[in-house]
Short mmCIF file of C-alpha atoms in Angstrom, two decimals:
data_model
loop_
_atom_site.label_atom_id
_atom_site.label_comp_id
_atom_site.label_asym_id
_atom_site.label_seq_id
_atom_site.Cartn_x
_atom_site.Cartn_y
_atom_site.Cartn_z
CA UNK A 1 0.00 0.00 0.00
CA UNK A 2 2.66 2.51 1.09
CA UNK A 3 4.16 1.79 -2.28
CA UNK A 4 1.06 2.87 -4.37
CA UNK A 5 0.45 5.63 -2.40
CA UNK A 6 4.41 6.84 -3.39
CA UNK A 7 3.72 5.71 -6.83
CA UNK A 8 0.37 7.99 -6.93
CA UNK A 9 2.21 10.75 -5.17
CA UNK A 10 5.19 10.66 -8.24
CA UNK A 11 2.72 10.85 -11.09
CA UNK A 12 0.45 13.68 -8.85
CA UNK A 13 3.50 15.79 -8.60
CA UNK A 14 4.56 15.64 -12.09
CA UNK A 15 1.06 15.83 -13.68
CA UNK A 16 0.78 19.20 -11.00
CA UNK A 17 4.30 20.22 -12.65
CA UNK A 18 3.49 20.00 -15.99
CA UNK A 19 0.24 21.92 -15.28
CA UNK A 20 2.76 24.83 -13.47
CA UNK A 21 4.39 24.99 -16.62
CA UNK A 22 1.48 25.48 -19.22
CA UNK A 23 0.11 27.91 -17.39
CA UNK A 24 3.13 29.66 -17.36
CA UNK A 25 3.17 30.10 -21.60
CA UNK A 26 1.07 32.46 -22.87
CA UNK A 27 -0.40 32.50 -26.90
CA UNK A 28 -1.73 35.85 -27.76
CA UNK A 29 -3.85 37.31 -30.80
CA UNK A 30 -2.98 40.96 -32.31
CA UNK A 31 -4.58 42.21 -35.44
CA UNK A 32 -3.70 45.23 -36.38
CA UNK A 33 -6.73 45.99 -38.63
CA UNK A 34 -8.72 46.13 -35.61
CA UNK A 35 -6.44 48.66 -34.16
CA UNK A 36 -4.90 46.20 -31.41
CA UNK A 37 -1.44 46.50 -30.83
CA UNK A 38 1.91 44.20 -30.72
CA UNK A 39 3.39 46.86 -28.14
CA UNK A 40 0.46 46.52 -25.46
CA UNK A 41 1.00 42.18 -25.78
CA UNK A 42 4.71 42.86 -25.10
CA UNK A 43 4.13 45.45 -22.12
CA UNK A 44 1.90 42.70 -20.85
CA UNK A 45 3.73 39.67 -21.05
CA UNK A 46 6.96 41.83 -19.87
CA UNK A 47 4.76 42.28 -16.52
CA UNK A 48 3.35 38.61 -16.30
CA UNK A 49 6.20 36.59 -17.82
CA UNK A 50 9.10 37.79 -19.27
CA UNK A 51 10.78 34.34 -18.70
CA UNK A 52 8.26 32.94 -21.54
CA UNK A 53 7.69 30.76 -23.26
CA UNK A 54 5.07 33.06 -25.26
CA UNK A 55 3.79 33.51 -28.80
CA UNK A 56 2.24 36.46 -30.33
CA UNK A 57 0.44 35.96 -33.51
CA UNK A 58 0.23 38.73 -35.84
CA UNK A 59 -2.27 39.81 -38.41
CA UNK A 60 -3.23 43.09 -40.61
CA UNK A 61 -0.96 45.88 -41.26
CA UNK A 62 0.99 47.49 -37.99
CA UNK A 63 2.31 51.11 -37.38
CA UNK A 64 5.10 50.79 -34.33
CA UNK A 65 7.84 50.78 -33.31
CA UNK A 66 8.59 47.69 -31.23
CA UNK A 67 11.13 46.99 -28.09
CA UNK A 68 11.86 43.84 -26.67
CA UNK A 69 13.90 44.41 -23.64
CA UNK A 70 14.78 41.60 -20.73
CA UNK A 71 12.64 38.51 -22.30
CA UNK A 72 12.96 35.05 -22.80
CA UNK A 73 11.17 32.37 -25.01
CA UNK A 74 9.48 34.63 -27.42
CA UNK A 75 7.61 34.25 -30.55
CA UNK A 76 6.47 36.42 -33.15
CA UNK A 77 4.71 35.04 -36.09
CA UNK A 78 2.45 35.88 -38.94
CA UNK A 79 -1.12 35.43 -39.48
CA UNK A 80 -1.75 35.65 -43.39
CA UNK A 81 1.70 37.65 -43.71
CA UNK A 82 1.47 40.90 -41.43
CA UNK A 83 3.75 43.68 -41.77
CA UNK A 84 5.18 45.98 -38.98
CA UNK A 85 6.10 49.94 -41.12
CA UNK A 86 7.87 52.41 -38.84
CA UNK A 87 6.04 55.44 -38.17
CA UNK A 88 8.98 57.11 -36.30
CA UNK A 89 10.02 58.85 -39.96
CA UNK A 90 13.19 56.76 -39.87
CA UNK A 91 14.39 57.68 -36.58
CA UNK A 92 13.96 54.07 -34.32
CA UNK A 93 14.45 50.69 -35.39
CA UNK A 94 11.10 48.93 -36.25
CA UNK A 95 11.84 46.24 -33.65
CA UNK A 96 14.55 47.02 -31.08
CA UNK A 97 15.72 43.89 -29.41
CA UNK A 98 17.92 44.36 -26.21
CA UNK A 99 19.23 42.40 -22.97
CA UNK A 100 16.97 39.54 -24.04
CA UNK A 101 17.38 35.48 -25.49
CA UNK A 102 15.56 33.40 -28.02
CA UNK A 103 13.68 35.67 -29.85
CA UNK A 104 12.20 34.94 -33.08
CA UNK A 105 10.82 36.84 -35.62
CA UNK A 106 8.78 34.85 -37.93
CA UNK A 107 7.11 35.53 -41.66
CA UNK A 108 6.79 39.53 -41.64
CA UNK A 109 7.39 42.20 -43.76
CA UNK A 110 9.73 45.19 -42.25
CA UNK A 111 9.30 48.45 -43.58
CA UNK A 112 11.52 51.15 -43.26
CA UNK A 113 12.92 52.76 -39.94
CA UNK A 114 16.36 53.21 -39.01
CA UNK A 115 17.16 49.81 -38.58
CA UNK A 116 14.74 47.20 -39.55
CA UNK A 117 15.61 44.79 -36.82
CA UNK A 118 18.28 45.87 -33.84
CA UNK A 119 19.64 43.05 -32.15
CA UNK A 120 21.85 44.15 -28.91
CA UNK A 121 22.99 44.11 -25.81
CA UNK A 122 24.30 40.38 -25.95
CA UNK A 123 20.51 39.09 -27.27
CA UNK A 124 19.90 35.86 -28.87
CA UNK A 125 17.81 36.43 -32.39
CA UNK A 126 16.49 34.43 -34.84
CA UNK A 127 15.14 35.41 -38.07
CA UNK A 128 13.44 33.35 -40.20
CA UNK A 129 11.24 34.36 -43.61
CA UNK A 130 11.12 37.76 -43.34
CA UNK A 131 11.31 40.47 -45.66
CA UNK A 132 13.00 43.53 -44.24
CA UNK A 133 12.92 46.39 -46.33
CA UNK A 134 14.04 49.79 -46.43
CA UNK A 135 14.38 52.65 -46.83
CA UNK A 136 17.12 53.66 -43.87
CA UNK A 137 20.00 53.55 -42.77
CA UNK A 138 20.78 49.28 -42.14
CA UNK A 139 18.09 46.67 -42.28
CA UNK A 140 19.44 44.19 -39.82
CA UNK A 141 22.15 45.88 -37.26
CA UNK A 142 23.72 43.33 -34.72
CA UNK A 143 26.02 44.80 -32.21
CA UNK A 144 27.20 44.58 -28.42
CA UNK A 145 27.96 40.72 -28.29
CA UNK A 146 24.49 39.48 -29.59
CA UNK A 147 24.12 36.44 -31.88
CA UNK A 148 21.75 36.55 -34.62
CA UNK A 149 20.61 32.98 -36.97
CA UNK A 150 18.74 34.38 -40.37
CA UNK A 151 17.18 31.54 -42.40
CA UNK A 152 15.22 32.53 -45.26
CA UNK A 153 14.98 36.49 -45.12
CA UNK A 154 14.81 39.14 -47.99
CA UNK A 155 17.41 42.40 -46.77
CA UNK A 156 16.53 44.92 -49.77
CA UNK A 157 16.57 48.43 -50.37
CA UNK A 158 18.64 49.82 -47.42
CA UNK A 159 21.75 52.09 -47.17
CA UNK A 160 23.34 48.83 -45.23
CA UNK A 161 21.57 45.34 -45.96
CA UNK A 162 23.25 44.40 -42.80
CA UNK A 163 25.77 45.76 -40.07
CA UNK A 164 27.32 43.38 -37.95
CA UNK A 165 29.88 45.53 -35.05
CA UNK A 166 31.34 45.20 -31.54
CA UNK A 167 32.14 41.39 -30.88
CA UNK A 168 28.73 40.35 -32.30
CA UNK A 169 27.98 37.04 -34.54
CA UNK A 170 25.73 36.55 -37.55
CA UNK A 171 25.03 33.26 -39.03
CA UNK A 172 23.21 33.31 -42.09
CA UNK A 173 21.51 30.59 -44.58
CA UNK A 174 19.33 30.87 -47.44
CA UNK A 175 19.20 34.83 -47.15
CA UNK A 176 19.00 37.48 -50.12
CA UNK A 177 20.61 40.84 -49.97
CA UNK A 178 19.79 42.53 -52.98
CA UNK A 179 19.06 46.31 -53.99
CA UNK A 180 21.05 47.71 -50.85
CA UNK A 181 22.37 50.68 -52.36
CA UNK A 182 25.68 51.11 -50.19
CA UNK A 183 26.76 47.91 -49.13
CA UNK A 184 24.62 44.62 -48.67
CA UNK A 185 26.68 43.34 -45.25
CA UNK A 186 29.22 45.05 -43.50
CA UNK A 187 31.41 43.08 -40.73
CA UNK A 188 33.23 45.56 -38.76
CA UNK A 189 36.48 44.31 -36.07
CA UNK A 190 36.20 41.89 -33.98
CA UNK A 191 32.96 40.86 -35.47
CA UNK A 192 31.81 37.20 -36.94
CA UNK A 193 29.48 36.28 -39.67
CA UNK A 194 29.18 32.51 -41.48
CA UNK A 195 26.59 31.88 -44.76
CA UNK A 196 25.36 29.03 -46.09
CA UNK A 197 24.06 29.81 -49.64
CA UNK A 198 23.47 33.06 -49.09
CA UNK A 199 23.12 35.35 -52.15
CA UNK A 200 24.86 39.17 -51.79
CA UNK A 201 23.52 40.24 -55.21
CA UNK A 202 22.66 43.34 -57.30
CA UNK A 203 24.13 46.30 -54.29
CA UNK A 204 26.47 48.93 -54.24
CA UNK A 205 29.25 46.45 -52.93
CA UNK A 206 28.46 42.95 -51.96
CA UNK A 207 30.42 42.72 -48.77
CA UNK A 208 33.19 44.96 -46.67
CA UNK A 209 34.33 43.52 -43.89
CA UNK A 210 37.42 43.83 -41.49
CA UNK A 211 36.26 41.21 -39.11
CA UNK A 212 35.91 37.29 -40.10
CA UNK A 213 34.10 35.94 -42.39
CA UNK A 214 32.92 32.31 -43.73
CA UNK A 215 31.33 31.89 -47.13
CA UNK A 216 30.33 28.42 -47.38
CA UNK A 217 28.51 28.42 -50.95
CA UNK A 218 25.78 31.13 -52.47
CA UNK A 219 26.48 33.98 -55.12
CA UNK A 220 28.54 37.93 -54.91
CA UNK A 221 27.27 38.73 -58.14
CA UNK A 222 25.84 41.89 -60.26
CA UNK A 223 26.96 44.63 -57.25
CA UNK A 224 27.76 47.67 -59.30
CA UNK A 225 31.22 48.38 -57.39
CA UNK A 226 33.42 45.55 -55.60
CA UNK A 227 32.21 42.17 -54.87
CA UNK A 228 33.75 41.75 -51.45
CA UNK A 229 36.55 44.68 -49.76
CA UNK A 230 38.24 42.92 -47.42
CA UNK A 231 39.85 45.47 -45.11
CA UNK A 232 42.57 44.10 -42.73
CA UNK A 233 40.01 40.80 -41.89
CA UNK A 234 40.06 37.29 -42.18
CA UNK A 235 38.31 35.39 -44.93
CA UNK A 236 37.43 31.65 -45.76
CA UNK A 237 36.03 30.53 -48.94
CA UNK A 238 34.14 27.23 -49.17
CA UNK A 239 32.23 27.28 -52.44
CA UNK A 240 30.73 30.86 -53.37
CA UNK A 241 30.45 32.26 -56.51
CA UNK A 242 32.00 35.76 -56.97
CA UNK A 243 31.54 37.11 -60.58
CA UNK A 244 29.75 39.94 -62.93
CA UNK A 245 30.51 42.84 -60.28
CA UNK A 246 31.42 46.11 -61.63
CA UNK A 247 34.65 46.15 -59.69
CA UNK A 248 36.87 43.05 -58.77
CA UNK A 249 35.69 40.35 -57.36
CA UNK A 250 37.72 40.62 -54.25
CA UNK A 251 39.97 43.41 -53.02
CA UNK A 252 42.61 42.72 -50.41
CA UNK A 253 44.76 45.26 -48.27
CA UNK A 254 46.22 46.23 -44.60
CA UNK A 255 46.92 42.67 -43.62
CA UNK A 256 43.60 41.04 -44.70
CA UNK A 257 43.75 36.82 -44.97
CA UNK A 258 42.00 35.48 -47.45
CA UNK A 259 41.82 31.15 -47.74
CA UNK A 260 40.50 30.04 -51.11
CA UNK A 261 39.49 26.29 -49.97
CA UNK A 262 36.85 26.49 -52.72
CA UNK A 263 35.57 29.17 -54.80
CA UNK A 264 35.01 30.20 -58.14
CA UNK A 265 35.57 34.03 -58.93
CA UNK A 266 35.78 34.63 -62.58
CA UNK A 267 34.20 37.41 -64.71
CA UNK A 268 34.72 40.20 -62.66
CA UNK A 269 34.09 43.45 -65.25
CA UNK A 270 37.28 45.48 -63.76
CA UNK A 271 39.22 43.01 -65.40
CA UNK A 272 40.90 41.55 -62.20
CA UNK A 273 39.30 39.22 -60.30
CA UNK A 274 41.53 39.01 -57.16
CA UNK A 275 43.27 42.23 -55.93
CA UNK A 276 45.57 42.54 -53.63
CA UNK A 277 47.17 46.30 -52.64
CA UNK A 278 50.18 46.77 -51.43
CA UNK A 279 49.59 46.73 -47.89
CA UNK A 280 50.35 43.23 -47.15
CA UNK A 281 47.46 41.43 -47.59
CA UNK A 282 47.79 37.44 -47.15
CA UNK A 283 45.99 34.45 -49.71
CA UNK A 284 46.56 31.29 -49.52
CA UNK A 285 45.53 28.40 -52.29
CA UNK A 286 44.29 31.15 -54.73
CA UNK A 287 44.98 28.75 -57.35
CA UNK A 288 42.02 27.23 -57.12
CA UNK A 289 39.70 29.94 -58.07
CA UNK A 290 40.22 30.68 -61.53
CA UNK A 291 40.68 34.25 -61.05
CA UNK A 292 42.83 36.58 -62.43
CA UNK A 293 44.76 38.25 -60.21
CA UNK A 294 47.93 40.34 -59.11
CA UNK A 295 48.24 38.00 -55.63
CA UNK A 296 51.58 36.81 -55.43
CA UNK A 297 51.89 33.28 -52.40
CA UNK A 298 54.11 31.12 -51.98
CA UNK A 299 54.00 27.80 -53.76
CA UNK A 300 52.26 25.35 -51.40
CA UNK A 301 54.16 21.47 -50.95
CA UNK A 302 52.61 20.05 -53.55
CA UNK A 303 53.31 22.62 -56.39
CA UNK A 304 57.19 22.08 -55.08
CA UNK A 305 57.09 18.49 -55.56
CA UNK A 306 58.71 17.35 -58.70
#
């Protein structure tokens, strides 16, 4: 008997538990069109549980200007394809995220503001089949030691597709940057960003960077100045495609690193393809690109061997 009674008391506890936790998420309903508003859902669940998890569903057209600040375990997601336009005149971001984790903005359409998305102050963000479009000044700005994971998004139309600063990382699959009439990414020092078959195409420049990047397949293709400026950085190559830009395909200076593993840059309409300045910049396997170029490396062992 005493050993039913524990048995009952294990599965009581744990059913009791389980209960705790549903009634700790929350699943709220905003559409715009009837004038309800994403900011009062966030105020709220701030105040009731900012530890999540929550989802807020979106529908209709939305004028704000969102912030996030000190959450956890939060959803945002389309109803029918919402969209959030600033109506700051291109003074705030359209959704600030700060000082909070696992974040995800899901299936809406961004319009304008000074940033499209912030992500800061050492947030966790995830992006995912979104179209984020200007104009303004960047469309996705990740800075002060936040991570952000894009899958899927359209960056278009900004002065800055994308500006990735102070010790912050950016991984990135599927996305298009296209239209961005400065640059579409820009990786400042100490920053990180990795793509998987992401396509930089059709910008002013494809990509300037002075932090580290990895390009692990995807195009740099039709920007109407450089392809990527690498700017005393470190690059890896594992498969892109850098070609048709109205510049080189790559410049190289002040110390930059560039490793060709795999890549294909031919076509470039400056005539050079790879260009390295005088400043000491460093390639390695460059070979196995194609590309014309002024690069001069040392033969690796196995061009040496007889």
């Amino acid at each position: 008997m005493k050993q039913r009674t524990n048995v009952f008391a294990f599965f009581l506890l744990a059913a009791i538990g389980a209960a705790c936790q549903c009634a700790q998420a929350a699943n709220l309903s905003v559409n715009c069109e009837k004038h309800e508003s994403i900011s009062k859902a966030l105020r709220l669940l701030a105040k009731t549980n900012p530890q999540g998890p929550n989802k807020i569903t979106v529908s209709g057209g939305c004028n704000e200007n969102l912030v996030i600040r000190g959450m956890d375990r939060l959803t945002l997601i389309t109803e029918n394809g919402a969209s959030i336009t600033d109506p700051s005149g291109g003074t705030l971001a359209v959704v600030d995220i700060e000082n909070s984790q696992r974040v995800t903005l899901q299936g809406f359409t961004i319009n304008g503001g000074a940033q499209g998305i912030l992500c800061s102050t050492a947030s966790l963000c995830y992006l995912t089949g979104n179209t984020i479009q200007g104009p303004g000044r960047f469309g996705i700005n990740v800075i002060k030691g936040s991570r952000a994971f894009l899958e899927s998004n359209v960056i278009e139309d900004w002065g800055r597709g994308a500006f990735i600063d102070s010790g912050a990382q950016v991984f990135s699959s599927n996305d298009v940057f296209q239209s961005n009439g400065g640059s579409a990414l820009v990786v400042l020092a100490a920053a990180y960003f990795e793509s998987l078959n992401s396509k930089f195409d059709n910008n002013g420049v494809g990509i300037d960077a002075g932090g580290t990047l990895t390009l692990r397949g995807g195009t740099i293709s039709g920007n109407s100045s450089d392809g990527i400026r690498l700017l005393s950085g470190k690059a890896v190559f594992l498969g892109p495609t850098i070609t048709g830009n109205g510049g080189v395909g790559i410049h190289l200076e002040d110390g930059a690193f560039a490793g060709f593993l795999a890549a294909s840059i031919t076509g470039n309409l400056s005539g050079l393809d790879v260009d390295c300045e005088p400043q000491f910049p460093i390639t390695r396997f460059i070979d196995r690109t194609g590309a014309i170029t002024n690069c001069v490396e040392p033969a690796s062992a196995a061009q040496r061997e007889p």
